[in-house]
Amino acid sequence: MADKLKDSGTLGFLEAAVKISHTSPDIPAEVQMSMKDHLMRRTRMQRQTTEPASSTRHTSFKRHLPRQMHVSSVDYGTDLPLAAEQPTCIGRIKPELYKQKSVDSEDPKKEAEKTCGKINFALKYDYENETLIVRILKAFDLPAKDLCGSSDPYVKIYLLPDRKRKFQTRVHRKTLNPTFDECFQFPVPYEELTNRKLHLSVFDFDRFSRHDMIGEVILENLFEASDLSRETSIWKDIQYATTESVDLGEIMFSLCYLPTAGRLTLTVIKCRNLKAMDITGYSDPYVKVSLLCDGRRLKKKKTTIKRNTLNPTYNEAIIFDIPPENMDQVSLLISVMDYDRVGHNEIIGVCRVANNAEGLGRDHWNEMLAYPRKPIAHWHPLVEVKKSFKEEQRNNLQPPKPFLY
């Protein structure tokens, strides 16, 4: 019986011991709750720091460190400066890896090397007539400029440095491989050929806007292939051209003013190298001269129409009556037009002469006033008409009372 009591007492003691070993040391419940709250607050504070809180694995790692290391000297705090940290590649975003190469950022040399097809031409020198003969044969693999995937190509030919003499092939409709087979002649002494360059500009014809420049070829040395004693065929890559500007041409006219009669005479002499407006590669140009006062059109007069030409000759006089006291208030707008019997007549280019004009337009006007009763003639480059001027003309419903006639 005593043994049973002893065994039961021992069993009770062991059970109590087991209970104690599965729990924390014999600490009051209030203290345990306080410690629990303290640990929870500390965990929240660690989550708000910039660096992640050390996990329990770090603590266990400390216990296995060699005894000679002073673990207490290792600072696991979060107040280290960010600059002192050693960044790693893992988990970091590198923006440079996501940058795409831009076409605009390419090497200019590579840009200049871009080709836009090939062109075939032939050169020969006529010793008897001292003429360089240039035959434009064909082009191959031109880029498409139209929405339909085709182009309307033509070629302009210069013998640099002279840009006054210019030739142009016919326009070939809807093709990327045109055959031209057209011959052009440049009068030039043989000894000057070493100082000349052949410039071929390939354009895409556009009836309703400015023609697009496809590319160009510049032959620096005319004797590159032969001595030009016989016709030599040459193939060249068409180089990409950065400019899309198109020459609109030039106009020559004279101005003469008679102060005593109050009469201004503008004589349209001729035009040269006009922009082709028709599919045939030519235009039907005429000249319209408008007398303006304070932006309002008072009067307009026209020349005759010249058919199928880019270099028309007129020699037609246009007369306006303007008192001397009003000369500072007026200006002349000279517009070269392309006649179209079906649609609207289109403006090829314009120039303006007046006391308040720019550049040559002002100089020509002042020279006319400085030398009365004497015709003063000059060439004027044509420019595109400004939209603002079109709007002014559209708003001119009632012109002011004329001070002339």
Coordinates of C-alpha atoms in Angstrom, one line a residue:
M1 CA 0.0 0.0 0.0
A2 CA 2.8 2.3 0.9
D3 CA 4.4 1.4 -2.4
K4 CA 1.3 2.4 -4.2
L5 CA 1.2 5.7 -2.4
K6 CA 4.8 6.2 -3.2
D7 CA 4.3 5.4 -6.8
S8 CA 1.3 7.7 -7.0
G9 CA 3.2 10.5 -5.4
T10 CA 6.1 10.0 -7.7
L11 CA 3.8 10.0 -10.7
G12 CA 2.2 13.2 -9.6
F13 CA 5.6 14.8 -9.1
L14 CA 6.7 13.7 -12.5
E15 CA 3.5 15.0 -14.2
A16 CA 4.0 18.3 -12.5
A17 CA 7.6 18.3 -13.7
V18 CA 6.5 17.5 -17.2
K19 CA 4.0 20.4 -17.2
I20 CA 6.7 22.8 -16.1
S21 CA 9.2 21.7 -18.7
H22 CA 6.6 22.4 -21.5
T23 CA 6.0 25.9 -20.5
S24 CA 8.1 29.0 -19.6
P25 CA 9.8 29.1 -16.2
D26 CA 7.5 29.6 -13.3
I27 CA 6.6 33.3 -14.0
P28 CA 3.4 35.0 -13.1
A29 CA 0.8 35.3 -15.8
E30 CA 0.8 39.1 -15.7
V31 CA 4.5 39.3 -16.4
Q32 CA 4.2 36.8 -19.3
M33 CA 1.4 39.0 -20.9
S34 CA 3.6 42.1 -20.4
M35 CA 6.6 40.5 -22.1
K36 CA 4.3 39.3 -24.9
D37 CA 3.0 42.8 -25.6
H38 CA 6.6 44.2 -25.5
L39 CA 7.7 41.6 -28.1
M40 CA 4.8 42.5 -30.4
R41 CA 5.6 46.3 -30.2
R42 CA 9.2 45.6 -31.0
T43 CA 8.2 43.5 -34.0
R44 CA 6.1 46.4 -35.4
M45 CA 9.0 48.8 -35.0
Q46 CA 11.3 46.6 -36.8
R47 CA 8.9 46.3 -39.8
Q48 CA 8.9 50.1 -40.2
T49 CA 12.6 50.3 -40.7
T50 CA 14.2 50.5 -44.2
E51 CA 16.1 47.2 -43.7
P52 CA 14.4 43.9 -43.1
A53 CA 14.4 42.7 -39.5
S54 CA 16.7 39.9 -38.5
S55 CA 14.9 36.5 -38.4
T56 CA 15.3 33.8 -35.8
R57 CA 17.8 32.1 -38.1
H58 CA 20.2 34.9 -37.4
T59 CA 19.9 34.3 -33.7
S60 CA 20.6 30.6 -34.1
F61 CA 23.5 31.5 -36.3
K62 CA 25.0 33.5 -33.5
R63 CA 24.9 30.5 -31.2
H64 CA 27.0 28.5 -33.6
L65 CA 29.7 31.1 -34.1
P66 CA 33.2 30.3 -32.9
R67 CA 33.9 31.3 -29.4
Q68 CA 36.7 33.6 -30.3
M69 CA 34.4 36.0 -32.1
H70 CA 32.8 38.7 -30.0
V71 CA 29.3 38.4 -31.1
S72 CA 28.2 41.3 -28.9
S73 CA 30.4 43.6 -31.0
V74 CA 28.5 42.9 -34.2
D75 CA 25.9 45.6 -34.8
Y76 CA 22.6 44.3 -36.2
G77 CA 20.9 47.6 -35.9
T78 CA 19.1 49.4 -38.7
D79 CA 20.6 52.9 -38.3
L80 CA 23.6 52.3 -40.6
P81 CA 23.9 54.9 -43.4
L82 CA 22.6 53.7 -46.8
A83 CA 25.7 54.9 -48.6
A84 CA 27.8 52.5 -46.6
E85 CA 25.8 49.5 -47.8
Q86 CA 27.3 47.3 -50.5
P87 CA 24.6 47.1 -53.2
T88 CA 24.2 43.8 -54.9
C89 CA 22.8 43.0 -58.3
I90 CA 20.1 40.7 -56.9
G91 CA 16.8 42.5 -56.6
R92 CA 18.0 45.8 -58.1
I93 CA 16.4 47.4 -61.2
K94 CA 18.8 48.6 -63.8
P95 CA 17.0 51.1 -66.1
E96 CA 19.7 50.9 -68.7
L97 CA 18.8 47.3 -69.4
Y98 CA 15.3 48.4 -70.4
K99 CA 16.3 51.3 -72.8
Q100 CA 15.5 50.7 -76.4
K101 CA 17.8 51.9 -79.1
S102 CA 16.4 54.9 -80.9
V103 CA 16.7 55.3 -84.6
D104 CA 17.5 59.0 -84.1
S105 CA 20.4 58.1 -81.8
E106 CA 22.2 56.1 -84.5
D107 CA 25.7 57.1 -85.6
P108 CA 25.4 59.9 -88.2
K109 CA 27.9 58.0 -90.4
K110 CA 25.6 55.0 -90.5
E111 CA 22.7 57.2 -91.3
A112 CA 24.6 58.7 -94.2
E113 CA 25.3 55.2 -95.5
K114 CA 21.6 54.4 -95.9
T115 CA 20.7 53.7 -99.5
C116 CA 17.5 54.1 -101.3
G117 CA 17.9 51.9 -104.3
K118 CA 20.3 52.2 -107.3
I119 CA 20.4 54.4 -110.4
N120 CA 22.0 53.7 -113.7
F121 CA 23.3 56.5 -115.9
A122 CA 25.9 57.0 -118.7
L123 CA 28.5 59.7 -119.4
K124 CA 30.2 60.8 -122.6
Y125 CA 32.0 63.9 -123.7
D126 CA 31.4 65.5 -127.1
Y127 CA 34.8 67.0 -127.9
E128 CA 33.5 68.7 -131.1
N129 CA 30.7 70.6 -129.4
E130 CA 32.4 70.8 -126.0
T131 CA 29.4 69.2 -124.3
L132 CA 29.0 66.7 -121.5
I133 CA 26.2 64.2 -122.4
V134 CA 24.4 62.6 -119.5
R135 CA 22.0 59.8 -120.2
I136 CA 19.7 58.7 -117.3
L137 CA 19.0 55.1 -118.0
K138 CA 17.0 53.6 -115.1
A139 CA 16.6 53.2 -111.4
F140 CA 16.1 50.1 -109.3
D141 CA 14.6 49.2 -106.0
L142 CA 13.3 52.6 -105.0
P143 CA 11.5 53.1 -101.7
A144 CA 7.7 53.4 -101.7
K145 CA 6.4 56.9 -101.0
D146 CA 2.7 56.4 -101.6
L147 CA 0.2 54.6 -99.5
C148 CA -0.4 52.1 -102.2
G149 CA 3.3 50.9 -101.8
S150 CA 4.6 52.6 -105.0
S151 CA 6.1 55.9 -106.1
D152 CA 6.0 58.4 -109.0
P153 CA 9.8 59.0 -109.5
Y154 CA 11.7 61.5 -111.6
V155 CA 15.3 62.7 -111.6
K156 CA 16.8 66.2 -111.5
I157 CA 20.3 66.7 -113.0
Y158 CA 22.8 69.4 -112.0
L159 CA 26.4 69.9 -113.0
L160 CA 27.7 71.5 -109.9
P161 CA 28.7 74.1 -108.8
D162 CA 26.3 75.6 -111.4
R163 CA 22.7 75.3 -110.2
K164 CA 21.2 77.7 -112.8
R165 CA 21.2 75.0 -115.5
K166 CA 19.0 72.1 -114.4
F167 CA 17.4 69.2 -116.3
Q168 CA 14.6 66.9 -115.3
T169 CA 13.3 63.6 -116.5
R170 CA 9.7 62.7 -117.1
V171 CA 7.6 61.4 -114.2
H172 CA 7.0 57.6 -114.3
R173 CA 3.8 56.6 -112.6
K174 CA 3.5 53.9 -109.9
T175 CA 6.8 52.2 -110.2
L176 CA 9.8 51.4 -108.0
N177 CA 11.9 50.4 -111.0
P178 CA 11.5 53.1 -113.6
T179 CA 13.3 53.1 -117.0
F180 CA 14.0 56.7 -118.1
D181 CA 16.4 56.5 -121.1
E182 CA 16.6 60.3 -121.5
C183 CA 19.6 62.3 -122.7
F184 CA 20.7 65.7 -121.5
Q185 CA 23.6 68.0 -122.6
F186 CA 25.7 70.4 -120.5
P187 CA 27.9 72.8 -122.4
V188 CA 31.2 72.8 -120.6
P189 CA 34.9 73.1 -121.7
Y190 CA 36.8 69.8 -121.3
E191 CA 39.4 71.4 -119.0
E192 CA 36.7 72.4 -116.6
L193 CA 35.4 68.9 -116.0
T194 CA 37.8 68.3 -113.2
N195 CA 36.2 71.1 -111.2
R196 CA 32.6 69.8 -111.9
K197 CA 30.4 67.4 -110.0
L198 CA 27.4 65.5 -111.3
H199 CA 24.4 65.8 -108.9
L200 CA 21.4 63.5 -109.4
S201 CA 18.3 64.1 -107.2
V202 CA 15.6 61.5 -107.2
F203 CA 12.1 62.8 -106.3
D204 CA 8.6 61.4 -105.8
F205 CA 6.0 63.4 -107.7
D206 CA 3.1 64.7 -105.7
R207 CA 0.3 66.5 -107.4
F208 CA -1.2 68.1 -104.3
S209 CA 1.8 68.8 -102.0
R210 CA 5.5 69.3 -102.1
H211 CA 7.5 66.6 -103.9
D212 CA 9.3 64.2 -101.6
M213 CA 13.0 63.8 -102.1
I214 CA 13.9 60.1 -102.2
G215 CA 17.7 60.4 -102.3
E216 CA 20.6 61.7 -104.3
V217 CA 23.9 60.7 -106.0
I218 CA 26.9 63.0 -106.2
L219 CA 29.7 61.9 -108.6
E220 CA 32.7 63.8 -107.3
N221 CA 35.0 62.7 -110.1
L222 CA 33.6 62.6 -113.6
F223 CA 36.5 60.6 -114.8
E224 CA 35.9 57.9 -112.2
A225 CA 35.0 55.2 -114.8
S226 CA 36.7 56.4 -118.0
D227 CA 38.1 59.3 -119.9
L228 CA 34.6 60.0 -121.3
S229 CA 35.8 59.5 -124.9
R230 CA 33.1 56.8 -125.2
E231 CA 29.8 56.3 -123.4
T232 CA 30.3 54.6 -120.1
S233 CA 27.5 53.1 -118.0
I234 CA 27.7 53.7 -114.3
W235 CA 25.7 52.2 -111.4
K236 CA 25.5 54.1 -108.1
D237 CA 23.7 53.7 -104.8
I238 CA 21.1 56.4 -104.1
Q239 CA 22.1 57.9 -100.8
Y240 CA 19.4 58.9 -98.3
A241 CA 18.9 62.7 -98.3
T242 CA 18.2 64.5 -95.1
T243 CA 16.5 67.5 -96.8
E244 CA 13.1 67.5 -98.5
S245 CA 13.3 71.1 -99.7
V246 CA 12.4 71.6 -103.4
D247 CA 13.4 74.5 -105.5
L248 CA 10.3 76.3 -106.7
G249 CA 12.2 78.3 -109.3
E250 CA 12.9 82.0 -110.0
I251 CA 11.3 84.9 -111.7
M252 CA 12.8 87.9 -113.4
F253 CA 10.9 91.2 -113.6
S254 CA 11.7 94.9 -113.7
L255 CA 10.3 97.8 -111.8
C256 CA 10.0 101.4 -113.1
Y257 CA 8.2 104.3 -111.4
L258 CA 7.2 107.6 -112.9
P259 CA 6.7 110.1 -109.9
T260 CA 5.1 112.8 -112.1
A261 CA 2.5 110.5 -113.6
G262 CA 2.2 108.4 -110.5
R263 CA 2.6 105.2 -112.5
L264 CA 4.4 102.0 -111.6
T265 CA 5.2 99.5 -114.3
L266 CA 6.2 95.9 -113.5
T267 CA 7.5 94.0 -116.5
V268 CA 7.4 90.2 -116.2
I269 CA 10.4 89.1 -118.2
K270 CA 10.7 85.3 -117.6
C271 CA 10.9 82.4 -115.2
R272 CA 13.3 79.5 -114.9
N273 CA 13.5 76.1 -113.2
L274 CA 9.9 76.2 -112.0
K275 CA 8.4 73.4 -110.0
A276 CA 6.7 70.8 -112.2
M277 CA 3.0 70.6 -111.3
D278 CA 1.7 68.3 -114.0
I279 CA 2.2 64.5 -114.4
T280 CA 4.0 65.2 -117.6
G281 CA 6.9 66.8 -115.7
Y282 CA 5.9 70.3 -116.8
S283 CA 3.6 73.2 -115.8
D284 CA 1.3 75.7 -117.5
P285 CA 2.6 78.8 -115.8
Y286 CA 1.3 82.4 -115.7
V287 CA 2.1 85.3 -113.4
K288 CA -0.5 87.1 -111.3
V289 CA 0.5 90.5 -109.7
S290 CA -1.6 91.8 -106.8
L291 CA -1.5 95.4 -105.5
L292 CA -1.9 95.4 -101.8
C293 CA -2.5 98.2 -99.3
D294 CA -2.3 97.4 -95.5
G295 CA -2.8 93.7 -96.3
R296 CA -5.9 94.3 -98.5
R297 CA -5.9 93.5 -102.2
L298 CA -6.8 96.5 -104.3
K299 CA -6.2 95.2 -107.8
K300 CA -4.8 92.2 -109.6
K301 CA -3.5 91.6 -113.2
K302 CA -2.3 88.5 -115.0
T303 CA 0.0 87.6 -117.8
T304 CA -0.7 85.1 -120.6
I305 CA -0.4 81.3 -119.9
K306 CA 2.6 79.5 -121.3
R307 CA 1.9 75.8 -122.0
N308 CA 4.1 72.8 -121.0
T309 CA 7.2 74.6 -119.9
L310 CA 9.3 75.2 -116.7
N311 CA 11.2 78.1 -118.3
P312 CA 8.6 80.5 -119.7
T313 CA 9.3 83.9 -121.3
Y314 CA 6.7 86.6 -121.1
N315 CA 8.0 90.2 -121.6
E316 CA 4.6 91.6 -120.6
A317 CA 4.1 94.9 -118.8
I318 CA 1.6 95.4 -115.9
I319 CA 0.8 99.0 -114.9
F320 CA -0.6 100.4 -111.7
D321 CA -1.5 104.0 -110.9
I322 CA -0.1 105.0 -107.5
P323 CA 0.4 108.6 -106.2
P324 CA 3.8 109.3 -104.8
E325 CA 2.4 110.0 -101.3
N326 CA 1.0 106.4 -101.2
M327 CA 4.1 104.5 -102.2
D328 CA 5.1 103.7 -98.6
Q329 CA 1.7 102.1 -98.0
V330 CA 1.5 99.6 -100.9
S331 CA 3.3 96.4 -101.9
L332 CA 3.3 94.1 -104.8
L333 CA 2.7 90.3 -104.5
I334 CA 4.0 88.4 -107.5
S335 CA 2.5 84.9 -107.7
V336 CA 3.6 82.3 -110.3
M337 CA 0.5 80.1 -110.9
D338 CA 0.0 76.7 -112.7
Y339 CA -3.1 76.8 -114.9
D340 CA -5.5 73.8 -114.6
R341 CA -8.5 73.6 -116.9
V342 CA -10.2 71.0 -114.7
G343 CA -9.5 71.9 -111.1
H344 CA -8.3 75.0 -109.3
N345 CA -5.2 76.8 -110.4
E346 CA -2.3 76.2 -108.0
I347 CA 0.4 78.5 -106.7
I348 CA 3.9 77.4 -107.7
G349 CA 5.6 80.2 -105.6
V350 CA 5.5 83.8 -104.7
C351 CA 7.7 86.8 -104.0
R352 CA 6.9 90.3 -102.6
V353 CA 8.4 93.7 -103.2
A354 CA 7.7 96.7 -101.0
N355 CA 9.2 99.2 -98.7
N356 CA 8.7 96.9 -95.7
A357 CA 9.5 93.6 -97.5
E358 CA 12.4 91.4 -96.6
G359 CA 15.8 91.1 -98.3
L360 CA 15.8 91.4 -102.1
G361 CA 12.2 92.5 -102.2
R362 CA 13.0 95.6 -100.2
D363 CA 16.2 96.3 -102.0
H364 CA 14.6 96.1 -105.4
W365 CA 11.8 98.5 -104.3
N366 CA 14.2 101.0 -102.9
E367 CA 16.4 100.9 -106.0
M368 CA 13.3 101.6 -108.1
L369 CA 12.5 104.7 -106.0
A370 CA 16.2 105.8 -106.1
Y371 CA 16.3 105.7 -109.9
P372 CA 12.9 107.0 -111.1
R373 CA 12.0 106.5 -114.8
K374 CA 14.6 103.7 -115.2
P375 CA 13.6 100.0 -115.4
I376 CA 15.4 98.0 -112.7
A377 CA 15.5 94.2 -113.3
H378 CA 16.4 91.5 -110.8
W379 CA 15.9 87.7 -110.4
H380 CA 13.8 86.8 -107.4
P381 CA 13.6 83.3 -105.8
L382 CA 10.1 81.9 -105.4
V383 CA 8.9 80.9 -101.9
E384 CA 5.8 79.1 -100.6
V385 CA 2.9 81.4 -99.9
K386 CA 2.2 81.9 -96.2
K387 CA -1.0 80.6 -94.7
S388 CA -1.5 83.9 -92.9
F389 CA -1.6 85.7 -96.2
K390 CA -4.2 83.2 -97.6
E391 CA -6.3 83.9 -94.5
E392 CA -6.0 87.7 -95.0
Q393 CA -7.1 87.3 -98.6
R394 CA -10.1 85.1 -97.6
N395 CA -11.2 87.8 -95.1
N396 CA -11.0 90.6 -97.6
L397 CA -14.6 90.9 -98.4
Q398 CA -14.7 94.7 -98.8
P399 CA -11.5 96.4 -100.0
P400 CA -10.9 99.9 -98.8
K401 CA -11.7 102.8 -101.0
P402 CA -9.0 103.0 -103.6
F403 CA -6.8 106.1 -103.6
L404 CA -5.9 105.6 -107.2
Y405 CA -7.4 105.2 -110.7

